[in-house]
mmCIF file of N, CA and C in Angstrom:
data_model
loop_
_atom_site.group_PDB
_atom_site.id
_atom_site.type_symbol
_atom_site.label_atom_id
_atom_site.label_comp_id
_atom_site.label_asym_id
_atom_site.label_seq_id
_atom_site.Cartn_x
_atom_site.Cartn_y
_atom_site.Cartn_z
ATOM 1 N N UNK E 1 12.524 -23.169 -46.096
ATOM 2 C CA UNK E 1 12.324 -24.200 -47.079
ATOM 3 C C UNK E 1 13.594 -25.052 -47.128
ATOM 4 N N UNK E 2 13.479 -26.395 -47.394
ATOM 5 C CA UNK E 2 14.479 -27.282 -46.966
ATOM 6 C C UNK E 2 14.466 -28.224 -48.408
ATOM 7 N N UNK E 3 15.571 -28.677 -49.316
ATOM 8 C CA UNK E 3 14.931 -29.037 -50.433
ATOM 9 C C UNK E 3 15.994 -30.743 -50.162
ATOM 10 N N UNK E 4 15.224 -31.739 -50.492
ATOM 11 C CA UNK E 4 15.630 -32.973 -50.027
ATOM 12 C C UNK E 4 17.037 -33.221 -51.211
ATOM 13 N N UNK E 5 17.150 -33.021 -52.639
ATOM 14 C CA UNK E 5 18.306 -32.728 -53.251
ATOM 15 C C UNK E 5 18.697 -32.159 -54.182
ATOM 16 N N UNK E 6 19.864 -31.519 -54.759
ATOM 17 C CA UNK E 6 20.142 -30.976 -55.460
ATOM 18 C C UNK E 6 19.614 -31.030 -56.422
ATOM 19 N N UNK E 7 19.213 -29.433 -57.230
ATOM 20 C CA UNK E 7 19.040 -29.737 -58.648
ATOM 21 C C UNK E 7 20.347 -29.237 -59.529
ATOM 22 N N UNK E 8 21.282 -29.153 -59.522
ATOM 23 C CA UNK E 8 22.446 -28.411 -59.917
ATOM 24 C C UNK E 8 23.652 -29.842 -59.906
ATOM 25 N N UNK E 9 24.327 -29.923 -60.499
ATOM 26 C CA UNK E 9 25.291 -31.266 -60.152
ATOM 27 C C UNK E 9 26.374 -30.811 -61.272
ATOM 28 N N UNK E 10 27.532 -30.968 -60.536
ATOM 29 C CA UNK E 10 28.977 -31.152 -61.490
ATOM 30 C C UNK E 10 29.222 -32.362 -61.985
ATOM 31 N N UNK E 11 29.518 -31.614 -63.433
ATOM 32 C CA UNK E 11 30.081 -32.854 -64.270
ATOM 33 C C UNK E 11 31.222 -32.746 -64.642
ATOM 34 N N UNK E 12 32.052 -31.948 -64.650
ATOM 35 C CA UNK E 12 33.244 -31.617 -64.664
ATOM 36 C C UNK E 12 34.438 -32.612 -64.510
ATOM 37 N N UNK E 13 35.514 -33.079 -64.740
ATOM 38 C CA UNK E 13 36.391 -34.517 -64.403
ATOM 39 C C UNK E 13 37.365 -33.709 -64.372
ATOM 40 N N UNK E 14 38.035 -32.630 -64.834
ATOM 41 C CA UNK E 14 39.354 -32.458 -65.058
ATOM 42 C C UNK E 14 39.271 -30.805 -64.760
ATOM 43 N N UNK E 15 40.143 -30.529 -64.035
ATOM 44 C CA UNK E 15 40.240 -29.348 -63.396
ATOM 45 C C UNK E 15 41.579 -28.955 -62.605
ATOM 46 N N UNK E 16 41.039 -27.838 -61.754
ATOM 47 C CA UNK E 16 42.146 -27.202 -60.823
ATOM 48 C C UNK E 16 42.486 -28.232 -60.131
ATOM 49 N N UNK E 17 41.688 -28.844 -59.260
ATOM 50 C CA UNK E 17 41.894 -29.843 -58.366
ATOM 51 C C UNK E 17 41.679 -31.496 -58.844
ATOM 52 N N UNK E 18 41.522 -31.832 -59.781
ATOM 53 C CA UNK E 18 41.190 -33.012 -60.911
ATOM 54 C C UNK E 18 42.446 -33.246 -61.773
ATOM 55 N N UNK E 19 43.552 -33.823 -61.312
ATOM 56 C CA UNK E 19 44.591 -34.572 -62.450
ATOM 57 C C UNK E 19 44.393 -35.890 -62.859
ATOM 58 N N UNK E 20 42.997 -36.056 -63.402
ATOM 59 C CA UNK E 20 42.528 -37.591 -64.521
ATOM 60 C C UNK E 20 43.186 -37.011 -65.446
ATOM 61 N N UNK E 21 42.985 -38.433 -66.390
ATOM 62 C CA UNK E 21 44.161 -38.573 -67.316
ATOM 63 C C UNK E 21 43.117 -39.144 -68.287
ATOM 64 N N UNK E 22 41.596 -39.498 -67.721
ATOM 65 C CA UNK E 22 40.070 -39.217 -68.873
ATOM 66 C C UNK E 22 39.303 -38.262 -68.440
ATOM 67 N N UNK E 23 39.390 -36.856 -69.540
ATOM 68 C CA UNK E 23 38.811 -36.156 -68.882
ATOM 69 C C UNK E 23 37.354 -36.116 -69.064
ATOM 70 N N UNK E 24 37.054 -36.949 -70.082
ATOM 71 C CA UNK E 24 35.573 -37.494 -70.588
ATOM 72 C C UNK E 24 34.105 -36.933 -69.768
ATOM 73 N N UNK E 25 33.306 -36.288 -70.005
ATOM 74 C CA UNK E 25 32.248 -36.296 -68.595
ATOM 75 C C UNK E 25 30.967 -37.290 -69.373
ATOM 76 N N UNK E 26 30.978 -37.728 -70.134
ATOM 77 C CA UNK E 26 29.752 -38.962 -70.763
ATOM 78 C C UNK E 26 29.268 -39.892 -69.573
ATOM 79 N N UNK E 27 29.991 -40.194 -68.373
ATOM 80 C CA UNK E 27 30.075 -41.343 -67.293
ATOM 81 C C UNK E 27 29.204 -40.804 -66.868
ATOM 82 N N UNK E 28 29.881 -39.251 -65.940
ATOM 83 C CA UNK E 28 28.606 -38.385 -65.037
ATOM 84 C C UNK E 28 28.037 -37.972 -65.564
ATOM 85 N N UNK E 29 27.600 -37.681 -66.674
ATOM 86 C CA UNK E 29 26.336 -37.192 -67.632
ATOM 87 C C UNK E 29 25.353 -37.750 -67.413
ATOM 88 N N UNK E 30 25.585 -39.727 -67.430
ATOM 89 C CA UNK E 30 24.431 -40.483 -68.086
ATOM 90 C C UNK E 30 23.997 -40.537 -66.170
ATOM 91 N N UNK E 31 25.280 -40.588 -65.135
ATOM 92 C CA UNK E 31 24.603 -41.079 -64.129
ATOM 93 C C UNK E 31 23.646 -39.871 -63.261
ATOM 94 N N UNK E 32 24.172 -38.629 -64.081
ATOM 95 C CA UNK E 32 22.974 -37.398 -63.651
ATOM 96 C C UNK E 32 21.756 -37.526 -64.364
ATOM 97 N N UNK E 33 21.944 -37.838 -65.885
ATOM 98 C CA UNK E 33 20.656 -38.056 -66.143
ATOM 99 C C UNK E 33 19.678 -39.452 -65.482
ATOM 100 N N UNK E 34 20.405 -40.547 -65.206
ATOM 101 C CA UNK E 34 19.259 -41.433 -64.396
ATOM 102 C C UNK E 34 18.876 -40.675 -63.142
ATOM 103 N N UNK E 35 19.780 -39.914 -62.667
ATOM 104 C CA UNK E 35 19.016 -39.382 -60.940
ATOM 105 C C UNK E 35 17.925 -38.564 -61.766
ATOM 106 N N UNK E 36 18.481 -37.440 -62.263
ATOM 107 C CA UNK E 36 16.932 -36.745 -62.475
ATOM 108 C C UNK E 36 16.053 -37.482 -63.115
ATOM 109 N N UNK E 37 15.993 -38.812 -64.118
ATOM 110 C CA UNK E 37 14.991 -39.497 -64.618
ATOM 111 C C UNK E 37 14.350 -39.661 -63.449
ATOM 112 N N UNK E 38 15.032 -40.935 -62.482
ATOM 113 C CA UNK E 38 14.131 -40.860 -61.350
ATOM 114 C C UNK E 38 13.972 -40.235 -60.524
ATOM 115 N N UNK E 39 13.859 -39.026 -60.483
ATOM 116 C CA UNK E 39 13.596 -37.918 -59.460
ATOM 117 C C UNK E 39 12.507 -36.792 -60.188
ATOM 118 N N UNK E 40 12.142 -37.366 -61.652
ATOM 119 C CA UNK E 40 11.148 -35.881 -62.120
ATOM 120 C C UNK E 40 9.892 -36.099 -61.621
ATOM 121 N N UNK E 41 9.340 -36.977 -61.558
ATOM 122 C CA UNK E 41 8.492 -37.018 -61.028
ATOM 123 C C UNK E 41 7.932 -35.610 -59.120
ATOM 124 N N UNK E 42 9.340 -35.766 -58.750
ATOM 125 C CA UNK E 42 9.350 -34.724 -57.561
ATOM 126 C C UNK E 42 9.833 -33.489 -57.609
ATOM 127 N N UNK E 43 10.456 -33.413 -59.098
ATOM 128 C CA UNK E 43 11.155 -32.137 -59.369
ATOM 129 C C UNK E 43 9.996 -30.991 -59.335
ATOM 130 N N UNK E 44 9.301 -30.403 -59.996
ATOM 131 C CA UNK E 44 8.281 -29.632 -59.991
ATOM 132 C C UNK E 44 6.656 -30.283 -59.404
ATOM 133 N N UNK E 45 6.683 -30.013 -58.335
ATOM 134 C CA UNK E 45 5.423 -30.291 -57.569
ATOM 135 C C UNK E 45 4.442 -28.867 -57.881
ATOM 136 N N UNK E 46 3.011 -29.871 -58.066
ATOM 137 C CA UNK E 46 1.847 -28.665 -58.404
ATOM 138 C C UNK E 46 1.402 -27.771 -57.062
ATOM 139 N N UNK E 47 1.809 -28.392 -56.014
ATOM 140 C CA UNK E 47 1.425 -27.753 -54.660
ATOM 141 C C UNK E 47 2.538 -28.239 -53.785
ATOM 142 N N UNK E 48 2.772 -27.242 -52.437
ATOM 143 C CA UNK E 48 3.972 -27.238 -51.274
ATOM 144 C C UNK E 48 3.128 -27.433 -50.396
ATOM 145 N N UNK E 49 3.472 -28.490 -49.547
ATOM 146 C CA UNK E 49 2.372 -28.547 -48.059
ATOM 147 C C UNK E 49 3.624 -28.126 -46.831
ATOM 148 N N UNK E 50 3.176 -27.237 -46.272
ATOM 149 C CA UNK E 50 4.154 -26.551 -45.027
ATOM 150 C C UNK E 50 4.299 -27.516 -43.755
ATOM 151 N N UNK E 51 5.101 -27.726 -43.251
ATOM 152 C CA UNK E 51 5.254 -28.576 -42.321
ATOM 153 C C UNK E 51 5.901 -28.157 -41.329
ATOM 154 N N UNK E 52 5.258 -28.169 -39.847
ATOM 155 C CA UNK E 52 6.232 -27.457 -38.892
ATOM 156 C C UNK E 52 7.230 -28.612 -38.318
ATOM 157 N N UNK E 53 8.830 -28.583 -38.206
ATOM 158 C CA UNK E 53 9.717 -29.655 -37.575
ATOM 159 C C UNK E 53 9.124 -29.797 -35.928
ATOM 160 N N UNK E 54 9.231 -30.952 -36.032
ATOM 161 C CA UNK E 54 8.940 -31.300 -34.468
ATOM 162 C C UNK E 54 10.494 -31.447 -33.532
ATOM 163 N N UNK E 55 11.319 -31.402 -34.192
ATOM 164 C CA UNK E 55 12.681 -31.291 -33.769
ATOM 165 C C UNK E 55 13.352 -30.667 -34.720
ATOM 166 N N UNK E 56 14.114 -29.623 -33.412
ATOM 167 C CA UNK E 56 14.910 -28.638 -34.533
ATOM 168 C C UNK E 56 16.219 -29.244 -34.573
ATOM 169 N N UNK E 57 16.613 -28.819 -35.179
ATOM 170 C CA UNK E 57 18.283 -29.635 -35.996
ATOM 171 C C UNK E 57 19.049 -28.235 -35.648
ATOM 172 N N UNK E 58 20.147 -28.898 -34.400
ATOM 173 C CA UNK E 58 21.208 -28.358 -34.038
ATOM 174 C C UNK E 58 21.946 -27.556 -35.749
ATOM 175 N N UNK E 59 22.359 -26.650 -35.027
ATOM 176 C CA UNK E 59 23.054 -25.543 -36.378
ATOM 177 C C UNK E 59 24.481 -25.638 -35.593
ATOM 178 N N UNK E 60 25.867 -25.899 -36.765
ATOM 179 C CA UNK E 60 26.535 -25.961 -35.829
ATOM 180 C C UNK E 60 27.267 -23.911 -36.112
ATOM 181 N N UNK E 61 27.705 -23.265 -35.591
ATOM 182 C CA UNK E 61 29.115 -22.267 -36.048
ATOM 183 C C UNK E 61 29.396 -22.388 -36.578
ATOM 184 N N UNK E 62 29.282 -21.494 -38.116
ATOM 185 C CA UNK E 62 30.665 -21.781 -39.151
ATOM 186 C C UNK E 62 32.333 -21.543 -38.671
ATOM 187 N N UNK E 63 32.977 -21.928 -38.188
ATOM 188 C CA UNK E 63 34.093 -21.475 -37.840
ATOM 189 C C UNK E 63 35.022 -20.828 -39.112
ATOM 190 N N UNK E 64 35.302 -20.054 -38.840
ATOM 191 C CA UNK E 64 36.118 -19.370 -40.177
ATOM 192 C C UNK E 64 37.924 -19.938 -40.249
ATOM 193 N N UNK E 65 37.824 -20.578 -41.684
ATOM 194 C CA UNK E 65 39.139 -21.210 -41.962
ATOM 195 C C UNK E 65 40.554 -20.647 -42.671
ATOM 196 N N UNK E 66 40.255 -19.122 -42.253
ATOM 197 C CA UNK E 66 41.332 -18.928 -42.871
ATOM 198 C C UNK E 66 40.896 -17.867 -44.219
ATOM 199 N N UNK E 67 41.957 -17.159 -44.447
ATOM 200 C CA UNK E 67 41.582 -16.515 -46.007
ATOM 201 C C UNK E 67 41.428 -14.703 -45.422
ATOM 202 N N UNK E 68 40.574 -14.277 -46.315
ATOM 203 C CA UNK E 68 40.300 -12.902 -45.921
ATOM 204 C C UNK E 68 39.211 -12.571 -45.327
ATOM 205 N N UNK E 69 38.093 -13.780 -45.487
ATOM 206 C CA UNK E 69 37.239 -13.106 -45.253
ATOM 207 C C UNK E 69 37.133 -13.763 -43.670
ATOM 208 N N UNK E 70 37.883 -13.809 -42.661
ATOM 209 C CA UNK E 70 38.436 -14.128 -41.379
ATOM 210 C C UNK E 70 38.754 -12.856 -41.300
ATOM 211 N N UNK E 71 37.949 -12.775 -39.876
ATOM 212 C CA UNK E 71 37.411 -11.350 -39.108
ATOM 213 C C UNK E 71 39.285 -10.862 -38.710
ATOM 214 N N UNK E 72 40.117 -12.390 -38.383
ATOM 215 C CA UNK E 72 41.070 -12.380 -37.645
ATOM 216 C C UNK E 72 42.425 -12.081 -38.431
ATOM 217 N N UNK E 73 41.899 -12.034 -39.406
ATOM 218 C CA UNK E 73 42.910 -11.477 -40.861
ATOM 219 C C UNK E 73 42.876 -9.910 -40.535
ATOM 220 N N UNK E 74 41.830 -9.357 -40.560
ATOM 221 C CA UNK E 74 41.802 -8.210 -40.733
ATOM 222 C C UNK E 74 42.239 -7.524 -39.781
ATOM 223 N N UNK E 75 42.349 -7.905 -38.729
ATOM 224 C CA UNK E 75 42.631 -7.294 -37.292
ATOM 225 C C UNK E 75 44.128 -7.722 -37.262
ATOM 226 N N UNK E 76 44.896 -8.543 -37.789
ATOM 227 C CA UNK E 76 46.261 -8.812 -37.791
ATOM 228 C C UNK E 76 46.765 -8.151 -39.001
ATOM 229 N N UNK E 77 46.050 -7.880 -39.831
ATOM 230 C CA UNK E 77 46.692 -7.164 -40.640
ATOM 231 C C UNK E 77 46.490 -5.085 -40.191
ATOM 232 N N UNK E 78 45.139 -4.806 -40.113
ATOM 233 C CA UNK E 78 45.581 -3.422 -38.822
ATOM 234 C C UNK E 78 46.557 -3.614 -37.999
ATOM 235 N N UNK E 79 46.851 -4.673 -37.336
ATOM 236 C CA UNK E 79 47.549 -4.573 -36.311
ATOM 237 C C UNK E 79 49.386 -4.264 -36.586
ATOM 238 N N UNK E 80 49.511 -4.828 -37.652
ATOM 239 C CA UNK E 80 50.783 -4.736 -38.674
ATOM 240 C C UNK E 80 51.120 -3.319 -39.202
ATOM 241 N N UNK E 81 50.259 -2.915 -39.829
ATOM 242 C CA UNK E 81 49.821 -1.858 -40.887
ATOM 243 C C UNK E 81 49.837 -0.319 -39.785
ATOM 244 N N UNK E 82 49.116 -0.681 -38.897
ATOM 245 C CA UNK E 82 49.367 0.809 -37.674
ATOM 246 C C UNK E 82 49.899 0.596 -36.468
ATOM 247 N N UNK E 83 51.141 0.378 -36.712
ATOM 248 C CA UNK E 83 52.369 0.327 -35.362
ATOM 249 C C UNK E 83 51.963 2.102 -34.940
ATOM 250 N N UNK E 84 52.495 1.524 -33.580
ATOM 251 C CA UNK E 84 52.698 2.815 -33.224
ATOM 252 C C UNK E 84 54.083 3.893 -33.733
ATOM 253 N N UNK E 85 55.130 3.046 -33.904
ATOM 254 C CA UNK E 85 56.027 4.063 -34.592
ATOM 255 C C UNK E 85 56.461 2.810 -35.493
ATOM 256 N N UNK E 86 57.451 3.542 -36.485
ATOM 257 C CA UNK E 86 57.729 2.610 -37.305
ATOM 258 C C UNK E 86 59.136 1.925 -37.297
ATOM 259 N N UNK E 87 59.191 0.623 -37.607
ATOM 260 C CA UNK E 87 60.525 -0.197 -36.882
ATOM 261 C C UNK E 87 61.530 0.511 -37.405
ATOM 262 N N UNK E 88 61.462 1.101 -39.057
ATOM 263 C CA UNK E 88 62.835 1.180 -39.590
ATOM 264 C C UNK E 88 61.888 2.544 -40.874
ATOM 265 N N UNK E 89 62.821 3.907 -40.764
ATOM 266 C CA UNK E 89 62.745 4.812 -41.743
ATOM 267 C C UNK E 89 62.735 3.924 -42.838
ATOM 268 N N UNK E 90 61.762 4.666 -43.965
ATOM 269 C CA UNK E 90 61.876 4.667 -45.388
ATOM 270 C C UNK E 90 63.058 4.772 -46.069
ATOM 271 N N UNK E 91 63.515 3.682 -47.044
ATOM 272 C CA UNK E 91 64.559 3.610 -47.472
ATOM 273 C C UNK E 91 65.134 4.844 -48.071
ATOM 274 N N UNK E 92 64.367 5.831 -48.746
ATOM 275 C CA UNK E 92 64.751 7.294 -48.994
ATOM 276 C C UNK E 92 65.298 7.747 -48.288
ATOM 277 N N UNK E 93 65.069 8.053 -46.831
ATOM 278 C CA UNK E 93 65.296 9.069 -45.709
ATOM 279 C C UNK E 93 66.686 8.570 -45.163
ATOM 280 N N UNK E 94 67.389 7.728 -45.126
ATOM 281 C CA UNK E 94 68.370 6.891 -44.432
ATOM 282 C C UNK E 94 69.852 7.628 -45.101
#
């Protein structure tokens, strides 16, 4: 199922990544409420008609950017974590 657009929308102005100086959301309020005005009409349809694509739409690889949940994190961090011996005794033992 493929849905042509969002029903969910941020209104949010001022945030983590948002340094406005109006943090007001009345602007994007009114301009979410005209999309869904003109869009209720398609919001809840009484029936779904199935449609097979006649062309499939290339998918690209998510390539992973970084963070933890990068396969390549985890394997550099084993790789750290179980040396074969260790560079330097525990500061106790010395």
């Amino acid at each position: 199922m493929m849905m042509r657009a969002p029903r969910v929308f941020h209104i949010g102005e001022c945030g983590v990544h948002h340094k406005k100086t109006n943090c007001e959301s009345t602007t994007v309020i009114a301009k979410v409420q005209n999309v869904l005005k003109s869009a209720r009409s398609n919001l809840y349809p009484s029936q779904l008609t199935l449609m097979v694509a006649s062309v499939s739409k290339k998918t690209k690889l998510r390539k992973g950017n970084g963070g933890w949940g990068d396969v390549r994190d985890h394997e550099l961090c084993l790789n750290v974590t179980l040396a074969a011996e260790p560079l330097m005794p525990p500061s106790g033992l010395l």
